[in-house]
Coordinates of C-alpha atoms in Angstrom, one line a residue:
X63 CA 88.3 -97.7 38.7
X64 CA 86.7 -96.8 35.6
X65 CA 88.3 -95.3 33.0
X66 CA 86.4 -92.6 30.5
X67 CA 88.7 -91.1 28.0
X68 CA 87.4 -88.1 26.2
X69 CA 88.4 -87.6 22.6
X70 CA 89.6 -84.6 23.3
X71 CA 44.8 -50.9 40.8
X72 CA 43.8 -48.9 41.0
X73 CA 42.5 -51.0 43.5
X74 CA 39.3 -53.3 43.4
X75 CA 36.3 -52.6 45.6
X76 CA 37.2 -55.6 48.9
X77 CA 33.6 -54.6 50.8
X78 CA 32.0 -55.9 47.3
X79 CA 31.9 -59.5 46.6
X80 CA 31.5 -58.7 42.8
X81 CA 33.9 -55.8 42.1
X82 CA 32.8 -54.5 38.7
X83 CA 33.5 -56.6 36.2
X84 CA 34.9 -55.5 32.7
X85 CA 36.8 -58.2 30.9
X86 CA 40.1 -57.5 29.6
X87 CA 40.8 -58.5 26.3
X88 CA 42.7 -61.7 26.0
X89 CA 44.8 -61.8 23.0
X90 CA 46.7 -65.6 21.9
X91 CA 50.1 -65.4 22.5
X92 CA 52.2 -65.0 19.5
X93 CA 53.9 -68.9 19.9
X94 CA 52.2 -71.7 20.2
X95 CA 53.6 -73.1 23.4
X96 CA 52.8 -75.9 25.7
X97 CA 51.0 -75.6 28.9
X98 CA 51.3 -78.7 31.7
X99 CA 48.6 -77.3 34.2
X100 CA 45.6 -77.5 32.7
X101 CA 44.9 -81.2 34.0
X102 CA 45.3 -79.7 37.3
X103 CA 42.6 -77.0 37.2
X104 CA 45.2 -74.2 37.7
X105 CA 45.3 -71.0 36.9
X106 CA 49.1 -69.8 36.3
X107 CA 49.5 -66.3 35.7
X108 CA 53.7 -64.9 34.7
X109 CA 53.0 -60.9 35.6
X110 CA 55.8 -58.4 34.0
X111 CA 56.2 -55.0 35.0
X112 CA 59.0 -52.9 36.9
X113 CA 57.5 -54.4 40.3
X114 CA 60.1 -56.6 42.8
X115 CA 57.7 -58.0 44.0
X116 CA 53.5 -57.9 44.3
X117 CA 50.1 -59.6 45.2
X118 CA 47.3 -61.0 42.6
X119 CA 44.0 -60.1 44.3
X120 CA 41.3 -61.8 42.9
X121 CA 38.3 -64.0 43.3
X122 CA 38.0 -67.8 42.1
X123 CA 34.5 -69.0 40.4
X124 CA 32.9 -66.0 42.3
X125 CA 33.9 -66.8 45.3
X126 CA 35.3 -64.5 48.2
X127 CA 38.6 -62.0 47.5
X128 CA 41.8 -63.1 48.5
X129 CA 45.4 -62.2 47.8
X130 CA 47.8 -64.6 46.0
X131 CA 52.3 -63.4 46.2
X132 CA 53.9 -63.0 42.7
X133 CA 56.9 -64.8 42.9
X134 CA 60.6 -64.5 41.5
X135 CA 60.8 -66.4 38.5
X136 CA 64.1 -68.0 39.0
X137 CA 65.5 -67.9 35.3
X138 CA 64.1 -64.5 34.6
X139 CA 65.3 -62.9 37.7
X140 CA 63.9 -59.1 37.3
X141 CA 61.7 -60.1 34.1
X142 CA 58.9 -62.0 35.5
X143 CA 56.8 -63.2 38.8
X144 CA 54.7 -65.5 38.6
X145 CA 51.9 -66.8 41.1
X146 CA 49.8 -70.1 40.6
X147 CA 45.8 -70.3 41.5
X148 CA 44.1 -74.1 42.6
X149 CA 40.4 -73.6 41.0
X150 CA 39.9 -76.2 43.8
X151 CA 37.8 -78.1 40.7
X152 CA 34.8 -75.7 40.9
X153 CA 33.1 -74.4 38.4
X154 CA 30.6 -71.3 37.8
X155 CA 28.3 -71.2 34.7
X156 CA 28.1 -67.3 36.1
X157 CA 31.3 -66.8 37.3
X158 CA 35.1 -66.6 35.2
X159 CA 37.6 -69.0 36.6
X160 CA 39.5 -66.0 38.0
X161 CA 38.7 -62.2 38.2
X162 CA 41.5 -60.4 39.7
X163 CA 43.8 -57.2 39.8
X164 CA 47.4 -56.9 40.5
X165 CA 49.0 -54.7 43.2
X166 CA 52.8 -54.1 44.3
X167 CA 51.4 -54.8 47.9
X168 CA 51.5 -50.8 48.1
X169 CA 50.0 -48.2 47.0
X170 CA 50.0 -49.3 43.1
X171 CA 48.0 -51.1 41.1
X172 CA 47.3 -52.6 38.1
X173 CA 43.8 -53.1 36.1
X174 CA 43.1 -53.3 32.7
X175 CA 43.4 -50.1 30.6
X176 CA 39.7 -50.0 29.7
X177 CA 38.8 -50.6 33.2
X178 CA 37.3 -53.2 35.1
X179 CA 39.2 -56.0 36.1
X180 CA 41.4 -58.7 34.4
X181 CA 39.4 -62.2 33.6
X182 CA 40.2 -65.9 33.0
X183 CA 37.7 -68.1 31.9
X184 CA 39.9 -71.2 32.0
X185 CA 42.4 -73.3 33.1
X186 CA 45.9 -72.4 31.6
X187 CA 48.7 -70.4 31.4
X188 CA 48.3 -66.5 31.2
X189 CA 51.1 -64.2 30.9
X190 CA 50.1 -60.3 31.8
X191 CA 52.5 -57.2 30.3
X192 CA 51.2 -53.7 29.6
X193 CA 47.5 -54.3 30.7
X194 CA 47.7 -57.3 27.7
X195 CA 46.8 -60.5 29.4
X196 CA 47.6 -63.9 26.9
X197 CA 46.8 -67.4 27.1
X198 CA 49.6 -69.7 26.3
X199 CA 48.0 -72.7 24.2
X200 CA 47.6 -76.1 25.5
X201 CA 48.6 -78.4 22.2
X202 CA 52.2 -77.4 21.4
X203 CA 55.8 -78.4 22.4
X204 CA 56.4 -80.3 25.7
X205 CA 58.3 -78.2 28.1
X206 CA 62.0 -78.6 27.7
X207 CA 64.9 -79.5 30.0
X208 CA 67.6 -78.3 28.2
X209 CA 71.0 -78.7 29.6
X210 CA 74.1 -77.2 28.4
X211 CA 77.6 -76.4 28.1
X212 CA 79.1 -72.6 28.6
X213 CA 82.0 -72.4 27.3
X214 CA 82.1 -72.6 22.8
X215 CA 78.3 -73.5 23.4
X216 CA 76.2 -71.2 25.4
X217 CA 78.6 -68.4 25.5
X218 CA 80.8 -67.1 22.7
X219 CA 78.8 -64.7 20.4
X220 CA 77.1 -62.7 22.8
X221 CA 73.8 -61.9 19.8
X222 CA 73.8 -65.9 20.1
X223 CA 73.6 -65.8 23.7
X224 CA 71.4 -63.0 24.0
X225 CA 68.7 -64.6 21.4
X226 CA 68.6 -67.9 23.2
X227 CA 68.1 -65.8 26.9
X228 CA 65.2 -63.9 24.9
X229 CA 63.8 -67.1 23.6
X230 CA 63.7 -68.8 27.1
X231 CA 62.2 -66.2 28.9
X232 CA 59.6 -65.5 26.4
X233 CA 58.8 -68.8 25.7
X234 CA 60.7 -71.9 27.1
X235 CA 60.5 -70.9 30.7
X236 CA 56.9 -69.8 30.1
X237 CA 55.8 -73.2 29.6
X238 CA 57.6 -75.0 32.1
X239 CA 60.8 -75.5 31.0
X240 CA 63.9 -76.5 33.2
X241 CA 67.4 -74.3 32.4
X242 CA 70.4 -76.1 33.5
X243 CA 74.2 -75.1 32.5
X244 CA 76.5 -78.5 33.0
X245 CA 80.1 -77.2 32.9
X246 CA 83.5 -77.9 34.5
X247 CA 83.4 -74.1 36.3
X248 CA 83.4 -74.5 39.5
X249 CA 80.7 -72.2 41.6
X250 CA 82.4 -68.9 42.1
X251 CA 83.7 -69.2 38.4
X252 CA 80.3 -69.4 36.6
X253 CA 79.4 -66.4 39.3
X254 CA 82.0 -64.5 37.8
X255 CA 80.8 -65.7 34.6
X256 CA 77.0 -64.3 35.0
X257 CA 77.9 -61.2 36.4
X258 CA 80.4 -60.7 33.4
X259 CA 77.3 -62.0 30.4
X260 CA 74.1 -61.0 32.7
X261 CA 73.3 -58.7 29.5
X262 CA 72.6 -61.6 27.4
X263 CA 73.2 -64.9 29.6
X264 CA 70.1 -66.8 30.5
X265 CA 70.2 -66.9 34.3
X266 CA 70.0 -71.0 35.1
X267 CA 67.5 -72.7 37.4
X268 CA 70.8 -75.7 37.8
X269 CA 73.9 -75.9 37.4
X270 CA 76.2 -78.3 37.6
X271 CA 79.6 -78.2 37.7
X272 CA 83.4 -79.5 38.5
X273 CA 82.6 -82.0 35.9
X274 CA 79.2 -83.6 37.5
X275 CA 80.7 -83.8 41.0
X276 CA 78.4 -80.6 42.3
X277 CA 74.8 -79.9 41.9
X278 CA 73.5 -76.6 42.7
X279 CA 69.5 -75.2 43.1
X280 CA 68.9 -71.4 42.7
X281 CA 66.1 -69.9 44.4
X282 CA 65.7 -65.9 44.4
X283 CA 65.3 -65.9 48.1
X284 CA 68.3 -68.6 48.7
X285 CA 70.6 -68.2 45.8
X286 CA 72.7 -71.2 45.5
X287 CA 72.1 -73.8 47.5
X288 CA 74.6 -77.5 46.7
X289 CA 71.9 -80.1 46.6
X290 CA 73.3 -82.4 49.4
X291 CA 71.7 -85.7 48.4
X292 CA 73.7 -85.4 45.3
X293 CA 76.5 -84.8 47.5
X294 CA 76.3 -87.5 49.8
X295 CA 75.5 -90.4 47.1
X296 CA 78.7 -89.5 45.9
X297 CA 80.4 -90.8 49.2
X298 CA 79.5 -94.4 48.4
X299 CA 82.8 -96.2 47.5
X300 CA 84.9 -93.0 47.5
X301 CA 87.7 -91.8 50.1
X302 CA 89.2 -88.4 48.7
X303 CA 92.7 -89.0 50.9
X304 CA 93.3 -92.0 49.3
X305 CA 92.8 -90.7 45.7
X306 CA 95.1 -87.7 46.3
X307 CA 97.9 -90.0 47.4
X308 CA 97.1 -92.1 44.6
X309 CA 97.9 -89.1 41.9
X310 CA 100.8 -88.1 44.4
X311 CA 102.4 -91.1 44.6
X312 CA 102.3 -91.2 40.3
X313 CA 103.4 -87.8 39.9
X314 CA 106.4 -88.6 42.2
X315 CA 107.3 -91.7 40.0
X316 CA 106.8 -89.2 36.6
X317 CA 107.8 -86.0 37.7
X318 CA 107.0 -82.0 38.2
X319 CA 107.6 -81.7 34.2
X320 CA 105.4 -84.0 33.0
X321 CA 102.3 -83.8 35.7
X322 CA 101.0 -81.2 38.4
X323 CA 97.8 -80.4 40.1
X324 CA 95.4 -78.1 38.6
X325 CA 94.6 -74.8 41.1
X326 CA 92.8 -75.4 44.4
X327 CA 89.7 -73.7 42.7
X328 CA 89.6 -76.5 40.2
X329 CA 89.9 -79.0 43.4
X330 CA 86.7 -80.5 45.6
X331 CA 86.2 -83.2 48.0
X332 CA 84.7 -85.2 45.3
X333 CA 87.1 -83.9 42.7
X334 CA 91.3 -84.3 41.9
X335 CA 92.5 -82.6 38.9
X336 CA 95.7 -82.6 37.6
X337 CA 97.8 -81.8 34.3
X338 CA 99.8 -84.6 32.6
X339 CA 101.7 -84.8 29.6
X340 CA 100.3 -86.9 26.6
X341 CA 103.8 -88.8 26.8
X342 CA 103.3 -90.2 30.4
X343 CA 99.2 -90.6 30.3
X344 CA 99.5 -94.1 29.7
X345 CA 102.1 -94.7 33.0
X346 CA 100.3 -92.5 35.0
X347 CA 97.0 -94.2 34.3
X348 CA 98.3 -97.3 35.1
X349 CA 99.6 -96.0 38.5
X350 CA 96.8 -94.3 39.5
X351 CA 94.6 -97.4 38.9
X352 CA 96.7 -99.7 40.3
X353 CA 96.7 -97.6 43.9
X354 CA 93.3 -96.8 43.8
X355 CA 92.8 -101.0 43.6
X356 CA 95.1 -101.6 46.5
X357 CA 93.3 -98.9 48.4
X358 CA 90.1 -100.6 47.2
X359 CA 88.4 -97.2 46.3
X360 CA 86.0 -96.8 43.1
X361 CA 86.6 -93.9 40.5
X362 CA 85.8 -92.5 37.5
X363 CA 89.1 -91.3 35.7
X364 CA 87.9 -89.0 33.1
X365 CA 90.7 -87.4 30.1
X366 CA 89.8 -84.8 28.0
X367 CA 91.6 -81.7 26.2
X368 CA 93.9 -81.6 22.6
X369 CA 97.8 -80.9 22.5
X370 CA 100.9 -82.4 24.2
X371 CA 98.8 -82.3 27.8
X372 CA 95.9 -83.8 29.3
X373 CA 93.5 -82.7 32.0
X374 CA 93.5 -85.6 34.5
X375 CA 89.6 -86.0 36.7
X376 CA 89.4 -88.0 39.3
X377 CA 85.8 -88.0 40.9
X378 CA 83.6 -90.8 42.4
X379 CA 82.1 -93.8 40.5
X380 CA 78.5 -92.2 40.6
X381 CA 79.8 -88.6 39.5
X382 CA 80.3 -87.2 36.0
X383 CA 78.6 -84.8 33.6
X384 CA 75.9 -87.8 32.4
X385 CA 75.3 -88.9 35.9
X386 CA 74.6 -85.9 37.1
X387 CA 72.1 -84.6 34.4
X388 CA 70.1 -88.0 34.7
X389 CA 69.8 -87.1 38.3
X390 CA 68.4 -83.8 37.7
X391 CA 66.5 -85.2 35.4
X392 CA 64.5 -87.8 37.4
X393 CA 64.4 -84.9 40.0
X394 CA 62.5 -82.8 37.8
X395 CA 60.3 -86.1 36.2
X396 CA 61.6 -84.6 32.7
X397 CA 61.1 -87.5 29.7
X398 CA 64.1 -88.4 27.6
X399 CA 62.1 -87.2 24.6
X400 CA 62.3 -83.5 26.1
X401 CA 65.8 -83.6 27.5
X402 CA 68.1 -82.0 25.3
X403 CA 72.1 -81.9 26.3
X404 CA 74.4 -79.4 24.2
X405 CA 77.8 -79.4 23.6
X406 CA 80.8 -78.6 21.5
X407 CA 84.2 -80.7 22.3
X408 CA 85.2 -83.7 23.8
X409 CA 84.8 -82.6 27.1
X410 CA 80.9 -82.9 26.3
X411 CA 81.2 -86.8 25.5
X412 CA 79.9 -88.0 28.1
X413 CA 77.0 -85.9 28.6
X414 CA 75.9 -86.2 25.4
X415 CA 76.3 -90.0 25.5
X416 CA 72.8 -90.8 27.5
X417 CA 70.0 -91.4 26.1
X418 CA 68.1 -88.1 26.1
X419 CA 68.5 -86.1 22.6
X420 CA 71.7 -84.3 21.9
X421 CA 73.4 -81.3 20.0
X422 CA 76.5 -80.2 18.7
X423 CA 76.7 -76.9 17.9
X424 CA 78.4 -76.4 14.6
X425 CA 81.7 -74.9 16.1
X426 CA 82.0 -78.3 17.4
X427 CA 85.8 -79.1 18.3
X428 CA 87.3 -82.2 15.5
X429 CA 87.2 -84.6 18.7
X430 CA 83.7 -84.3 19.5
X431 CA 83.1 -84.8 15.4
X432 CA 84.7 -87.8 15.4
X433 CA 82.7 -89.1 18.0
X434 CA 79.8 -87.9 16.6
X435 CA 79.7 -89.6 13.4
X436 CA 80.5 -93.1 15.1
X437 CA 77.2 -92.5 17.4
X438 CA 74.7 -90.9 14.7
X439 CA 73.1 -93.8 14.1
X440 CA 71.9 -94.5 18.2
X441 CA 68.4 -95.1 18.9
X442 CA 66.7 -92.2 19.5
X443 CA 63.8 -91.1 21.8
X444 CA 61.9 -89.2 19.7
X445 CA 60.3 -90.9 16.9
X446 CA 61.5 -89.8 13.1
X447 CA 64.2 -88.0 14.2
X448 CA 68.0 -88.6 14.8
X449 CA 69.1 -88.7 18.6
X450 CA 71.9 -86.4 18.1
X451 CA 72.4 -83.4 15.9
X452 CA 74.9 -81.7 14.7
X453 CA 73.8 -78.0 13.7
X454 CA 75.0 -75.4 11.1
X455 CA 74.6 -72.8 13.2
X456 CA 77.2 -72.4 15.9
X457 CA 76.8 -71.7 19.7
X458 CA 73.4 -70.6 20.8
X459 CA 72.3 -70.1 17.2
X460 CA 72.9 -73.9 17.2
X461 CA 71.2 -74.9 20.3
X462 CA 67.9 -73.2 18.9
X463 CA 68.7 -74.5 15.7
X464 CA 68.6 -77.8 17.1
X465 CA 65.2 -77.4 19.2
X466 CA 63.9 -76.5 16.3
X467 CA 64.8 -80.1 14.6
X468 CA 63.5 -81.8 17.6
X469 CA 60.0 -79.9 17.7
X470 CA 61.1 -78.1 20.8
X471 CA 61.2 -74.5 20.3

């Protein structure tokens, strides 16, 4: 068992190869922001408008016209869709890289105001709004995995909240970013949760939850969907009976006043919670780890929280907040140097224990402070600046506080 105490268009002309051509003007977006595809020879075009859904219909180096779905954008749900054209590594000295119009699949389209149709020249990343079509800038930021707490980090001041989600969607998602809430809300909480903040929340394309024991993917078509290799690694050296007899068998010897299990919503098959008071933590422990031995099963037994009780985590060896965001990370091929984890109490320890750069917001809890200083001089990732931060600003005025600091926003 291992212990980890927390302190605390109209439409082109098909029958013409060449539908008449008019470039639209291509204006630099207003933020320098990185773009990953342009080694790729892609075209990636991010289309707003009131559309669910649409087509791109264009032609590539001159070649025939074909149509290309918008897609979803999964954390920008109703903002933008997004589609994503292989130049196939040909090249025109008489033809753009992409002439095209866009069309709800209906009888609507879209083509530049002057008329003509809408042209890339290049590789890139190209956002389209009101008949304005953008390049994003190749030499900029690296796109950002940034992975956070909800509660006293994300959420709290909804103008905080609702700046970060307009950041992100204008900008961090734009070039590639990955948005990923780590939290102790269990699913249908953090549901709850969105539907509550949607107005200034940024919709995630992760989340994990019940501290690190449950990974979940959102698509637009799927929703959430638990990522079940996560799940089954878990298995390895883990027997959930066993556990729950364990913390049964202690809070027998202790007592309902001084221990009790947390809600059946706070309670998974890689997950035991329980309540115990500070003045029996040390017994309990000792109980609980002692069982566990006999029974020969591997945990992690994680304490967190301030006051005369403790909350009590019992998950698998491989689980926990840090475990699980390395995961996603090496999922997602995200450097350390780009992976940012933000938090504000003790609860947050562990995840912002790694090696990837860290933030405390400036509401930070006196636990997580203390922790802080003893770790502010560990190595960090990003040359010439401090591995983890604590900000001025609190909540999500700190987190894009602190991707400023880093070079990241």
């Amino acid at each position: 068992m291992q212990l980890q105490r927390l302190r605390g268009c109209c439409g082109c002309h098909t029958a013409s190869r060449h539908p008449n051509k008019q470039r639209a003007q291509v204006r630099p977006a207003s933020r320098v922001v990185a773009v990953r595809v342009a080694a790729s020879q892609e075209v990636k075009i991010f289309y707003r408008s009131g559309w669910s859904g649409g087509r791109v219909h264009g032609s590539v180096q001159g070649g025939d016209w074909k149509d290309y779905e918008l897609r979803t954008v999964t954390s920008a749900p109703g903002k933008w869709l997004s589609t994503s054209i292989d130049l196939n590594g040909r090249s025109s000295a008489s033809a753009p890289a992409v002439e095209f119009v866009v069309t709800d699949g209906g009888s609507q389209w879209d083509k530049p105001p002057e008329g003509g149709n809408y042209v890339i020249s290049a590789p890139g990343t190209y956002t389209l709004r009101n008949g304005s079509l953008s390049q994003l800038p190749a030499a900029a930021p690296p796109p950002v995995m940034l992975v956070s707490d909800l509660d006293g980090t994300m959420i709290g001041d909804d103008d905080g909240t609702a700046a970060f989600k307009a950041w992100w969607e204008d900008h961090g998602l734009l070039r590639g970013g990955l948005l990923v809430y780590n939290t102790g809300r269990a699913l249908e909480s953090f549901q709850q949760l969105l539907r509550s903040k949607g107005h200034c929340l940024a919709h995630p394309d992760v989340l994990i939850s019940a501290v690190g024991t449950k990974v979940y993917n959102y698509t637009p078509s799927s929703g959430w969907q638990e990522d079940m290799v996560w799940a089954n690694q878990l298995e390895v050296g883990w027997r959930v009976d066993a556990v729950r007899d364990a913390a049964y068998a202690a809070l027998a010897s202790v007592g309902k006043e001084a221990m009790h299990f947390r809600p059946p919503d706070e309670q998974n098959d890689h997950k035991v919670t329980c309540g115990v008071a500070v003045g029996v933590l040390q017994r309990v422990l000792d109980q609980i780890q002692g069982a566990l031995d006999r029974a020969r099963v591997q945990a992690n037994v994680i304490v967190s929280g301030t006051g005369d009780w403790r909350f009590l985590d019992l998950v698998p060896v491989r689980a926990g907040k840090l475990q699980a965001l390395e995961y996603v990370r090496a999922s997602h091929r995200f450097p350390l140097s780009s992976t940012v984890a933000c938090g504000d109490s003790g609860n947050d320890v562990l995840m912002l224990s790694g090696r990837n750069l860290a933030i405390a917001v400036g509401n930070a809890q006196p636990d997580l402070v203390l922790w802080l200083e003893q770790h502010v001089s560990d190595e960090s990732p990003l040359p010439g600046k401090q591995r983890l931060l604590r900000t001025k600003a609190h909540e999500a005025y700190g987190i894009l506080e602190g991707l400023e600091y880093f070079g990241l926003k």
